[in-house]
mmCIF file of C-alpha atoms in Angstrom:
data_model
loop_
_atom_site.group_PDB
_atom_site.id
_atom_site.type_symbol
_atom_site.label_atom_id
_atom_site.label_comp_id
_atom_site.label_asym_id
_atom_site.label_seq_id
_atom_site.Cartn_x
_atom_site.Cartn_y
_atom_site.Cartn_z
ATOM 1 C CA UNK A 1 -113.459 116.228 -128.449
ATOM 2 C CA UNK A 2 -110.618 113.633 -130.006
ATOM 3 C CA UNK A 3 -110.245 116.099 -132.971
ATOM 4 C CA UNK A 4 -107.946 113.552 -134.970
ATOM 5 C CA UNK A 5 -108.282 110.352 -133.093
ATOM 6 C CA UNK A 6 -108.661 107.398 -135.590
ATOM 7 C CA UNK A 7 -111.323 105.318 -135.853
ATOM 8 C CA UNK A 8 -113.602 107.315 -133.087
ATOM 9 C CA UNK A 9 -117.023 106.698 -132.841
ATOM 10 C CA UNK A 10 -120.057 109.072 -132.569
ATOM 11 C CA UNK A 11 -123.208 107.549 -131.210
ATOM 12 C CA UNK A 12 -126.283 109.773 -131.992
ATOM 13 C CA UNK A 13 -129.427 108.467 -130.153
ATOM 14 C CA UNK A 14 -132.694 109.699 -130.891
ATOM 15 C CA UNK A 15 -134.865 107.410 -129.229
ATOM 16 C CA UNK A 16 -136.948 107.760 -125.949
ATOM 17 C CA UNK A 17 -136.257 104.975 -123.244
ATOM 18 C CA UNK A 18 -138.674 103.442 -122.887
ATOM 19 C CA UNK A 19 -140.831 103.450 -126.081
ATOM 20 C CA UNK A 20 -138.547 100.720 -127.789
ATOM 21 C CA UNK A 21 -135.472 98.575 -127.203
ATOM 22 C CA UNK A 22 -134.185 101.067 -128.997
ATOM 23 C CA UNK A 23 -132.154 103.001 -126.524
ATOM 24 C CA UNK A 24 -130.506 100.304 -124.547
ATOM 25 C CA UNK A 25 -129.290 98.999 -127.727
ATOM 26 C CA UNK A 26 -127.990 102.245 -128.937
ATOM 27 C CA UNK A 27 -125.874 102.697 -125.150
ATOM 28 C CA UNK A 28 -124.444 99.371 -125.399
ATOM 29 C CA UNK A 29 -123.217 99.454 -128.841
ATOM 30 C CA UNK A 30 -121.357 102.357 -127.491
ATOM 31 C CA UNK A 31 -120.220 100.569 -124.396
ATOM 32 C CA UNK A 32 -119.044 97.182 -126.716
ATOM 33 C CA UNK A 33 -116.929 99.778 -128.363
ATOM 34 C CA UNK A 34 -115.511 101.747 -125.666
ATOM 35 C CA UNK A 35 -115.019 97.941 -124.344
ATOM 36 C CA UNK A 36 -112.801 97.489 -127.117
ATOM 37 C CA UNK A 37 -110.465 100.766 -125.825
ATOM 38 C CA UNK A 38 -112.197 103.028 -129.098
ATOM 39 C CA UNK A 39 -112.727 106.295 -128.568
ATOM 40 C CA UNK A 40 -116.747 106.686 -128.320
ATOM 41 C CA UNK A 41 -118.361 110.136 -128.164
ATOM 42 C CA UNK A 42 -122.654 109.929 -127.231
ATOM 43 C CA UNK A 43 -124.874 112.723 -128.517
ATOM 44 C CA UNK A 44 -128.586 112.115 -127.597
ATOM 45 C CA UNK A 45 -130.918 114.513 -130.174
ATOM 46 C CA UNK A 46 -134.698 115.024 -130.116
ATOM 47 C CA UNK A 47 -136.194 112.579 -127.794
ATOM 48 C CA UNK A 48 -133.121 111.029 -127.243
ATOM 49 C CA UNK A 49 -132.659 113.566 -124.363
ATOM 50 C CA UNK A 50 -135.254 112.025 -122.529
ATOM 51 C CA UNK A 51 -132.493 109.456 -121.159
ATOM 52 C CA UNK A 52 -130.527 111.725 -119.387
ATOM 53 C CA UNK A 53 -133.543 112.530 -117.216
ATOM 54 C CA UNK A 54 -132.594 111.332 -113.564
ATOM 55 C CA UNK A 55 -134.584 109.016 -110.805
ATOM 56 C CA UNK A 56 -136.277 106.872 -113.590
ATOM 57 C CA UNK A 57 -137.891 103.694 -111.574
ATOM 58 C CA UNK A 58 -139.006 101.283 -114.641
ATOM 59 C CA UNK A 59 -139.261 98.163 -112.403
ATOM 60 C CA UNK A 60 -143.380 98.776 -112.692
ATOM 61 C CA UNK A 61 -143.247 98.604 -116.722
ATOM 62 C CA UNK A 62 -141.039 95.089 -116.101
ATOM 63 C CA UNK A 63 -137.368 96.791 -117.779
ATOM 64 C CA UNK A 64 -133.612 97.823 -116.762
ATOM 65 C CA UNK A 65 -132.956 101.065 -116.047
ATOM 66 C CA UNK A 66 -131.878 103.253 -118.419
ATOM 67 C CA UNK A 67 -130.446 106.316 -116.284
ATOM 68 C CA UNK A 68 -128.458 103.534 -114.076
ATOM 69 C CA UNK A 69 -126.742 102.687 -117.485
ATOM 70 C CA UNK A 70 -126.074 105.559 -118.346
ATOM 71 C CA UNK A 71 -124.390 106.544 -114.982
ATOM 72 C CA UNK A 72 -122.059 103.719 -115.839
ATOM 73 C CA UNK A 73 -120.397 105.536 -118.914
ATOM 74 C CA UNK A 74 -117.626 107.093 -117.543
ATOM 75 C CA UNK A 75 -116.476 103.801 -116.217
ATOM 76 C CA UNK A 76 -115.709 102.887 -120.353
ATOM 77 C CA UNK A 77 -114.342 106.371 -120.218
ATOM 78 C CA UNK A 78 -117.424 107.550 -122.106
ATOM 79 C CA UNK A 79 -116.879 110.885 -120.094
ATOM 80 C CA UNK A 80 -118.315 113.691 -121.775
ATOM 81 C CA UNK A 81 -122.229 113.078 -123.166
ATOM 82 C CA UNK A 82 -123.401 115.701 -125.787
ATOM 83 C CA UNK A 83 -127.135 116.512 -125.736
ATOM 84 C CA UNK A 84 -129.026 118.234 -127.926
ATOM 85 C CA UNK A 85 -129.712 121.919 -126.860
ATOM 86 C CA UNK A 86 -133.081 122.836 -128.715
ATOM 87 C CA UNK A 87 -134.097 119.632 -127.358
ATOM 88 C CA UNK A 88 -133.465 119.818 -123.936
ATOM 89 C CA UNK A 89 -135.497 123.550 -124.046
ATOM 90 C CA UNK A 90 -138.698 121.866 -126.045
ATOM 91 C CA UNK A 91 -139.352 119.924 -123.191
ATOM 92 C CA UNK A 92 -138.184 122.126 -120.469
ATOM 93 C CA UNK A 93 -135.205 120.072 -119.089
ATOM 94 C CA UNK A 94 -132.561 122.026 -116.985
ATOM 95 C CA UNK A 95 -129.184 121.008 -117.726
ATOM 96 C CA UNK A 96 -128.360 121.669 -114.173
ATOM 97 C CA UNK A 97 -130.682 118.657 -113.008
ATOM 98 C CA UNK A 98 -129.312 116.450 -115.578
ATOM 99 C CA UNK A 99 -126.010 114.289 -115.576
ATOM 100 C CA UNK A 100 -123.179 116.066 -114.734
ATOM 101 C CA UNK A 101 -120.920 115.490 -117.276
ATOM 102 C CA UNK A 102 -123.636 116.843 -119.701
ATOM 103 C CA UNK A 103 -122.202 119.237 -122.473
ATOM 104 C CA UNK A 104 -125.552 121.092 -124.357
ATOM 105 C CA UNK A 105 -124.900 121.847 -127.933
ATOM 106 C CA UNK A 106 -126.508 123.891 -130.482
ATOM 107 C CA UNK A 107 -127.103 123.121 -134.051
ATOM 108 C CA UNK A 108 -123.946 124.493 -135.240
ATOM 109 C CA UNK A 109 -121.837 122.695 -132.652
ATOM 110 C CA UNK A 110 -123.622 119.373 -133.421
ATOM 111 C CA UNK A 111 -123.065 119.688 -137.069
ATOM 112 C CA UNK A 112 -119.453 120.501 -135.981
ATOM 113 C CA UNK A 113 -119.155 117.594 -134.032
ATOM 114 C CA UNK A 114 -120.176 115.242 -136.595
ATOM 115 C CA UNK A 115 -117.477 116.194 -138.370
ATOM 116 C CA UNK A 116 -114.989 115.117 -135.692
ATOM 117 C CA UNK A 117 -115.241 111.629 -135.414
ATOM 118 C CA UNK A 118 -113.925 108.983 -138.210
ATOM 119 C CA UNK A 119 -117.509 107.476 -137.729
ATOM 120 C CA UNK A 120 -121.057 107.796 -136.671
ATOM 121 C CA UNK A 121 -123.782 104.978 -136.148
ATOM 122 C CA UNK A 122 -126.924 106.367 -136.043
ATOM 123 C CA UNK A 123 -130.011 105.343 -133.723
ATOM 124 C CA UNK B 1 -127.761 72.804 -104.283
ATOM 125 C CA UNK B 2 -129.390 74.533 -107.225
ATOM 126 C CA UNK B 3 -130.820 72.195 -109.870
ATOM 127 C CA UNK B 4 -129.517 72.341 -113.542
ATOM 128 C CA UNK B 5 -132.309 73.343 -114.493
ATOM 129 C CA UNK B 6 -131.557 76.623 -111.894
ATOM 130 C CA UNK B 7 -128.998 78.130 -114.699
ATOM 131 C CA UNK B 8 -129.210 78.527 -118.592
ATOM 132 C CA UNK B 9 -127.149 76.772 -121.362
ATOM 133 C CA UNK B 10 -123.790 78.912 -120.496
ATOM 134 C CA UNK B 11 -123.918 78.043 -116.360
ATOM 135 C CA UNK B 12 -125.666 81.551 -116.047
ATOM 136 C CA UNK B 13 -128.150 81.910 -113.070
ATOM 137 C CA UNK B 14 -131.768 82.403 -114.588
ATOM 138 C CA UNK B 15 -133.164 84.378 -112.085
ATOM 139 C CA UNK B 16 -131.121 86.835 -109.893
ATOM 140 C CA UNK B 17 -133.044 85.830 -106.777
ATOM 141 C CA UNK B 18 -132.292 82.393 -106.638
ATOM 142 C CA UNK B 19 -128.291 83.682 -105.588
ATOM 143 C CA UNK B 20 -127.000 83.072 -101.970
ATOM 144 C CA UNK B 21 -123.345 82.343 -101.206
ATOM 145 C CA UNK B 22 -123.529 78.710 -100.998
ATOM 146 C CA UNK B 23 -124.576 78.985 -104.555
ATOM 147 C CA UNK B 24 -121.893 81.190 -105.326
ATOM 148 C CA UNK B 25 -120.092 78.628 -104.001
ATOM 149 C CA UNK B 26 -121.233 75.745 -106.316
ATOM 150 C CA UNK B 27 -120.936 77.975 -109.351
ATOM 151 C CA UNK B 28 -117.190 78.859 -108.236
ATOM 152 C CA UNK B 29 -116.573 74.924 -107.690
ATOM 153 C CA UNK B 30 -118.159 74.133 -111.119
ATOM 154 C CA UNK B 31 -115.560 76.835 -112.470
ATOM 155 C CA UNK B 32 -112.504 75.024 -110.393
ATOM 156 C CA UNK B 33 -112.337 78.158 -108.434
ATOM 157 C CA UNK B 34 -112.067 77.779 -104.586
ATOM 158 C CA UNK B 35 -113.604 80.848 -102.976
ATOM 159 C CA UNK B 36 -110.815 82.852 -101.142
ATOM 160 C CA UNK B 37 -111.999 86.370 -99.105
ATOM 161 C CA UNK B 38 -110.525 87.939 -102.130
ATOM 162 C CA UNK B 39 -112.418 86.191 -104.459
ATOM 163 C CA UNK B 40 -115.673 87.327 -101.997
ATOM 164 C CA UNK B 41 -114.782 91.133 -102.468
ATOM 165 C CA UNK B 42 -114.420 90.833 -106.242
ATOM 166 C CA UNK B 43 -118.124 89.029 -106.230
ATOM 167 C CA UNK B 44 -119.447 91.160 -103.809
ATOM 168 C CA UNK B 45 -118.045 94.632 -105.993
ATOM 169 C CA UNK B 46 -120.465 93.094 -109.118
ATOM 170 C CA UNK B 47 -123.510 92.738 -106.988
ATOM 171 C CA UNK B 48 -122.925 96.526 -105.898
ATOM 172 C CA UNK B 49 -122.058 97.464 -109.672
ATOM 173 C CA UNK B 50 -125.429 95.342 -110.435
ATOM 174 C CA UNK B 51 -127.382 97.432 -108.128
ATOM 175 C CA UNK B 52 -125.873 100.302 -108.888
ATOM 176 C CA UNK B 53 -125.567 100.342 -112.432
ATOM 177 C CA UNK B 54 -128.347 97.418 -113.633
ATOM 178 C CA UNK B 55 -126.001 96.065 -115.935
ATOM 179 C CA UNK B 56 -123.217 93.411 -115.893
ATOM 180 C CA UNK B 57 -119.918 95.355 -116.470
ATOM 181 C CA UNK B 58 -117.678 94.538 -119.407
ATOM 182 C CA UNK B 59 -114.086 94.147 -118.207
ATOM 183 C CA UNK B 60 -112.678 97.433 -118.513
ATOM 184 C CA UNK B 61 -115.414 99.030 -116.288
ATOM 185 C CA UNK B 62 -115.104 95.982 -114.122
ATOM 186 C CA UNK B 63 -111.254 97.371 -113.732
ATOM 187 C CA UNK B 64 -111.968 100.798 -113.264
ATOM 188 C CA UNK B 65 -114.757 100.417 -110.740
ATOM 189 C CA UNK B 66 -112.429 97.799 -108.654
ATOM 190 C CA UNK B 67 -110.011 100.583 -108.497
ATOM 191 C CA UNK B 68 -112.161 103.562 -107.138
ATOM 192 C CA UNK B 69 -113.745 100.700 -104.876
ATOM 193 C CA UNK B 70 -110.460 98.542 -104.105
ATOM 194 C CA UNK B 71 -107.540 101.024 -104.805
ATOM 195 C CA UNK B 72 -105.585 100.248 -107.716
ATOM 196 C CA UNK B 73 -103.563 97.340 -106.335
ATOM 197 C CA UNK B 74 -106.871 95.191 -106.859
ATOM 198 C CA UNK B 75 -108.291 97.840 -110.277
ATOM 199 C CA UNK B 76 -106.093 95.948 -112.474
ATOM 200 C CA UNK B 77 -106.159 93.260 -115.381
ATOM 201 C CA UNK B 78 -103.780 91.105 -113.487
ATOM 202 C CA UNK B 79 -105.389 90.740 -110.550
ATOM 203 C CA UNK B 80 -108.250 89.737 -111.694
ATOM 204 C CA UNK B 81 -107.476 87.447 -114.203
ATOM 205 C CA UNK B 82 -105.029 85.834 -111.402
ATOM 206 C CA UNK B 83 -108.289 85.210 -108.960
ATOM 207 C CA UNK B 84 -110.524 84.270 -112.287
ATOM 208 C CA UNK B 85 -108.519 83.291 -115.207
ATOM 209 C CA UNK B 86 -109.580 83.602 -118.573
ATOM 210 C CA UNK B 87 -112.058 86.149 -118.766
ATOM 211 C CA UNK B 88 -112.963 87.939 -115.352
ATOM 212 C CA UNK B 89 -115.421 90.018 -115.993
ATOM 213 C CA UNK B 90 -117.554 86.935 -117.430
ATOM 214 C CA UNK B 91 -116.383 84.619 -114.895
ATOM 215 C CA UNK B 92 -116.649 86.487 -111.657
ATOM 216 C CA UNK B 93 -120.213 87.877 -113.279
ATOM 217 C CA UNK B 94 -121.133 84.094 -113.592
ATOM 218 C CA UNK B 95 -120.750 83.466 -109.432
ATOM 219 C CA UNK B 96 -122.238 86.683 -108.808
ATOM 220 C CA UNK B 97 -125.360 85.162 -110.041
ATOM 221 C CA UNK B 98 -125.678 88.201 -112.446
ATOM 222 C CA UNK B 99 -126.951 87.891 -116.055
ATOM 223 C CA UNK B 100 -123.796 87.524 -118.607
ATOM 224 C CA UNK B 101 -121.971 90.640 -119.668
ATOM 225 C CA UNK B 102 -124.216 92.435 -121.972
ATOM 226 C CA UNK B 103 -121.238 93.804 -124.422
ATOM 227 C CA UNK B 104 -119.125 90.429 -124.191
ATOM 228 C CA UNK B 105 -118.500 89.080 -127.353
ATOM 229 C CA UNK C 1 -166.910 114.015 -124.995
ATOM 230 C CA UNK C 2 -164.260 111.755 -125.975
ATOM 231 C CA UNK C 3 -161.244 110.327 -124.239
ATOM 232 C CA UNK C 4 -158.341 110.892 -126.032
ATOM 233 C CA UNK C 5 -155.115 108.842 -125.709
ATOM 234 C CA UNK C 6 -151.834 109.551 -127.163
ATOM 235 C CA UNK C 7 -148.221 107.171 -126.825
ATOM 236 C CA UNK C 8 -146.714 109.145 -129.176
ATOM 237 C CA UNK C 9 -143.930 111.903 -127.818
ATOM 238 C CA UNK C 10 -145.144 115.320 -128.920
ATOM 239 C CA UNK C 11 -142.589 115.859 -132.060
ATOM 240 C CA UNK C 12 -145.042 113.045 -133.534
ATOM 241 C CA UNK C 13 -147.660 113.537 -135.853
ATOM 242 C CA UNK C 14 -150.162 111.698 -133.957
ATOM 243 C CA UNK C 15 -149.667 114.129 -130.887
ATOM 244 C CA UNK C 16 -150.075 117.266 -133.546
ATOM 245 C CA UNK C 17 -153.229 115.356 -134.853
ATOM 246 C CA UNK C 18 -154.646 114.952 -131.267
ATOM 247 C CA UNK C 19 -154.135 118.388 -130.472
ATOM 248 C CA UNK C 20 -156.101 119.520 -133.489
ATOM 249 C CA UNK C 21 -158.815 117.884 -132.206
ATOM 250 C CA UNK C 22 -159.470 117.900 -128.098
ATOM 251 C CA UNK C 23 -161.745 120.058 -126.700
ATOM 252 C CA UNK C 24 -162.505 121.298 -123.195
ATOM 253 C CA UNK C 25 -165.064 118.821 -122.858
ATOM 254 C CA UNK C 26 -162.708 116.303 -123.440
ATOM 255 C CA UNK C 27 -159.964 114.366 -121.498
ATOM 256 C CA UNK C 28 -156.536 113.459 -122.408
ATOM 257 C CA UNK C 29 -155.216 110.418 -121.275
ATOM 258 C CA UNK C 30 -150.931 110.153 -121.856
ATOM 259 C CA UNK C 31 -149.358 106.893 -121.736
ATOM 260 C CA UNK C 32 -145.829 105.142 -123.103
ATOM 261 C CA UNK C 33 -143.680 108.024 -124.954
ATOM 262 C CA UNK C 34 -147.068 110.383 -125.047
ATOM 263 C CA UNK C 35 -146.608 111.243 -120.694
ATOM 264 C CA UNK C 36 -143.325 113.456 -122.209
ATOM 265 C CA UNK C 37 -146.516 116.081 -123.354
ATOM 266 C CA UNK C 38 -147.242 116.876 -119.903
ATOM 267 C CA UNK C 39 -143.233 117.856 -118.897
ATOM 268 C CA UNK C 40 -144.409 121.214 -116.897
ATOM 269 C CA UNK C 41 -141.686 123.544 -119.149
ATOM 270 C CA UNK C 42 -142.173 121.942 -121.952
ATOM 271 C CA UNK C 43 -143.869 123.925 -125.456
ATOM 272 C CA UNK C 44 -146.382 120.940 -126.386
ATOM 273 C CA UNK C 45 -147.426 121.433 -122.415
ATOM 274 C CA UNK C 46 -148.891 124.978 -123.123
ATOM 275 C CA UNK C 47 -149.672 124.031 -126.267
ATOM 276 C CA UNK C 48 -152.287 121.368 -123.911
ATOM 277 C CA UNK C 49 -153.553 123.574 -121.644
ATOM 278 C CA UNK C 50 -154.873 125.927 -124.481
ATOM 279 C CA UNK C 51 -157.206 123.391 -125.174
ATOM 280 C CA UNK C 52 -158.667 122.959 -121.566
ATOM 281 C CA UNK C 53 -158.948 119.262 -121.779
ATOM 282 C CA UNK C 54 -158.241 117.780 -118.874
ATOM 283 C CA UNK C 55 -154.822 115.591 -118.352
ATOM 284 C CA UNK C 56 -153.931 112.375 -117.320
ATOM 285 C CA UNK C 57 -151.211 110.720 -117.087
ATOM 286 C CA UNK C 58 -150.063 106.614 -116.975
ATOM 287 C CA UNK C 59 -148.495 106.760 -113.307
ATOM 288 C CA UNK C 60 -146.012 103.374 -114.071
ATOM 289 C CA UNK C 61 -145.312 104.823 -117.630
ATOM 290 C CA UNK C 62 -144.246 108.584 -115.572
ATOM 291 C CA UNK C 63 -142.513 106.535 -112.750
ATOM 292 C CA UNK C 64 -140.357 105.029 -115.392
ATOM 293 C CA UNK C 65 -139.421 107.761 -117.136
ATOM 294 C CA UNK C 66 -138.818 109.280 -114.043
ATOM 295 C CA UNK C 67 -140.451 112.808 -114.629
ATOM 296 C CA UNK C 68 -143.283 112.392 -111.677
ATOM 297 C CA UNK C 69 -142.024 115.542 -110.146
ATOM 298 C CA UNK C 70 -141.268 117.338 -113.659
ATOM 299 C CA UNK C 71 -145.276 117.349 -114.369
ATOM 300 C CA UNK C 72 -147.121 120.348 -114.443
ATOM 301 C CA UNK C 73 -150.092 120.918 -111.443
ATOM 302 C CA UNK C 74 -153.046 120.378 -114.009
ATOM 303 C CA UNK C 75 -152.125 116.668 -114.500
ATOM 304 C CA UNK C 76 -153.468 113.831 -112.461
ATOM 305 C CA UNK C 77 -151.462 110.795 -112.276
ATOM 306 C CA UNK C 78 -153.458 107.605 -113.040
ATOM 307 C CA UNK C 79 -152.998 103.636 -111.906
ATOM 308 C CA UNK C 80 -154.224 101.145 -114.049
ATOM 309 C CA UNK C 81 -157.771 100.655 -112.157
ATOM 310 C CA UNK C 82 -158.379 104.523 -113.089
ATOM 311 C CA UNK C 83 -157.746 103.910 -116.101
ATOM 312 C CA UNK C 84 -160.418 101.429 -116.458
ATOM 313 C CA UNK C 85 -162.512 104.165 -114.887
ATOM 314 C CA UNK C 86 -162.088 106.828 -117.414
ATOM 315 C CA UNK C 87 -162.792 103.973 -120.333
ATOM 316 C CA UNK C 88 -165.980 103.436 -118.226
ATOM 317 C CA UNK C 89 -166.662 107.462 -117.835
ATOM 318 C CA UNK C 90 -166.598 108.544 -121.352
ATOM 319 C CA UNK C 91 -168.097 106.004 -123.896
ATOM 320 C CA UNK C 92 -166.597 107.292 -126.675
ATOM 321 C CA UNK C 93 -162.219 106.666 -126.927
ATOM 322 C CA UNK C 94 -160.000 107.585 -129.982
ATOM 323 C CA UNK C 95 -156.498 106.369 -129.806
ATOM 324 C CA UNK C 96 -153.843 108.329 -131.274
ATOM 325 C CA UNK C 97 -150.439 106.116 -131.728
#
C-alpha cells in the first residue's frame, strides 16, 4: 500500500461485468492513469467481485473480455487488486481460484485503505 | 490492397479480420515505415498481447510486455520509438490491424 | 404457475422481491446480472432452493461471466430456443428487473 505516495489513486468498482459498460470503463480509467506512471490501487466491492472470476468467454453476448483485461494490470504495474471479503463469501468465491495477486479485505481494512490514497474515483 | 473505406477516419483497421501482412504492409508504407524483421516481432508481440489480453496496450504495458517477451534490450522506450517514431504504442497498434489504444489520449 | 425472470444480481431489490414470491410450482428463469443467484456457495443460492422452484439459467449470459462450472447441480443451463420453450410452457411470465 503507497502509504504517503502523492497523488495515488484508489479505484473502487462495484459493478458486475457484464450488466453495463460500467466495468470496462472503471478498469481503464485506472489503466489511463497508471499509463500516466500514477500510482493506482483497484478495490472491487459488492458485485464488483464478480470480475475477478476466471475463464469468462463473452464472445456469445457480442463484448471484450473482462478477465483478459484484467490479467493485463500488472503490466501498468497495477500489481496488487483488493477485493472485497464479505463479498467474495456472499457468493461463494474462493480466493484461491481467483487472480493471484488477489489481496481479500475486510471492512475495517477497506475503510483503512481508503484512507491511504490522496484520491478515490468511485464506480 | 484494402480500400479506404477498409479503415476509419484515424487509418485504423475497422474490422480485425480484414488484417494479413500485406496489409500490414500498406498501413506501414502509409506511415513511411518500411517493414524490417524487427519491425515484424514488435507487430507480431501486439497481436499476441491482443489475444491475450483483448485490449490494445498503452505504451508502458507495450514496454513491459516487450521485455518479458523480447528481453529488455527490445522492453524499452527507445527502441521502440526508434522502429516507430512518435508514439509506438499507437503506431505499431495501427499496422497490427488492432483497434486504437483504448487509454491513449 | 408462473415463470419468473430476474437480471438483477441478488443484492437487488428486484431479486428480494422475486424471492418473496416463487413457489414450487413455479420456475425461475436467470439471465444478465440475475445468473450470479445460482453461484453453487453462494447465500441467495440456498436462499433459492428453499423455495423449490425450479432454476434456469441464460447459458451465453453464464458462459460470459464465466461461472458455468461454479453453478450448483439443481440448475439447468438454457440456449435461447429453450428459452422460447419455457415462454411457450407456462402462459403466465413476470419479469423482475
Amino acid at each position: 500500500m503507497p502509504s504517503n505516495a502523492k497523488n495515488s489513486l484508489l479505484v473502487v468498482v462495484r459493478h458486475s461485468p457484464y450488466g453495463s459498460s460500467v466495468a470496462r470503463s472503471s478498469l481503464e480509467v485506472a489503466l489511463a492513469a497508471a499509463a500516466f506512471e500514477q500510482p493506482v490501487g483497484l478495490l472491487f466491492v459488492g458485485d464488483g467481485v464478480l470480475q475477478l472470476i476466471p475463464d469468462q468467454e463473452p464472445s456469445g453476448i457480442g463484448v471484450r473480455n473482462i478477465a483478459k483485461l484484467i490479467q493485463s494490470l500488472p503490466l501498468y504495474d497495477i500489481e496488487t487488486l483488493y477485493a472485497d471479503e464479505q463479498a467474495l463469501q456472499r457468493y461463494g468465491l474462493d480466493p484461491q481460484t481467483l487472480p493471484q495477486q488477489l489481496l481479500p479485505l475486510n471492512t475495517a481494512a477497506i475503510q483503512a485503505l481508503f484512507s491511504n490514497y490522496d484520491h478515490i474515483l468511485s464506480f | 490492397m484494402l480500400p479506404t473505406s477498409a479503415f476509419d477516419g484515424e487509418g485504423f483497421l475497422v474490422r480485425l479480420s480484414d488484417w494479413a501482412p500485406p496489409v500490414a504492409e500498406q498501413i506501414a508504407a502509409g506511415e513511411g515505415i518500411a517493414m524490417t524483421d524487427a519491425h515484424w516481432e514488435v507487430v507480431n508481440i501486439l497481436r499476441q498481447y491482443y489475444l491475450d489480453f483483448d485490449s490494445t496496450p498503452a505504451m508502458r504495458a507495450l514496454v513491459k510486455y516487450c521485455a518479458q517477451k523480447l528481453g529488455p534490450g527490445k522492453g524499452n522506450s527507445i527502441y521502440l520509438l526508434t522502429l516507430f517514431p512518435g508514439s509506438p504504442a499507437k503506431l505499431a497498434s495501427k499496422i497490427a490491424g488492432l483497434p486504437k489504444p483504448d487509454n491513449c489520449l | 404457475m408462473i415463470l419468473h425472470t430476474l437480471n438483477r444480481a441478488p443484492d437487488s431489490a428486484a431479486f428480494r422481491d422475486c424471492l418473496r414470491f416463487l413457489t414450487a410450482d413455479d420456475a425461475l428463469l436467470l439471465l444478465g446480472d440475475g445468473i450470479y443467484a445460482a453461484l453453487k456457495d453462494s447465500s441467495s443460492s440456498e436462499e433459492l432452493a428453499v423455495t423449490g422452484a425450479s432454476l434456469y439459467v441464460l447459458e451465453a449470459d453464464a458462459s460470459a461471466a464465466g461461472i458455468v462450472n461454479l453453478l450448483g447441480n439443481d440448475v439447468t443451463l438454457v440456449d435461447f430456443a429453450k428459452f422460447v420453450e419455457l415462454t411457450e410452457h407456462f402462459p403466465r411470465q413476470q419479469a423482475w428487473h
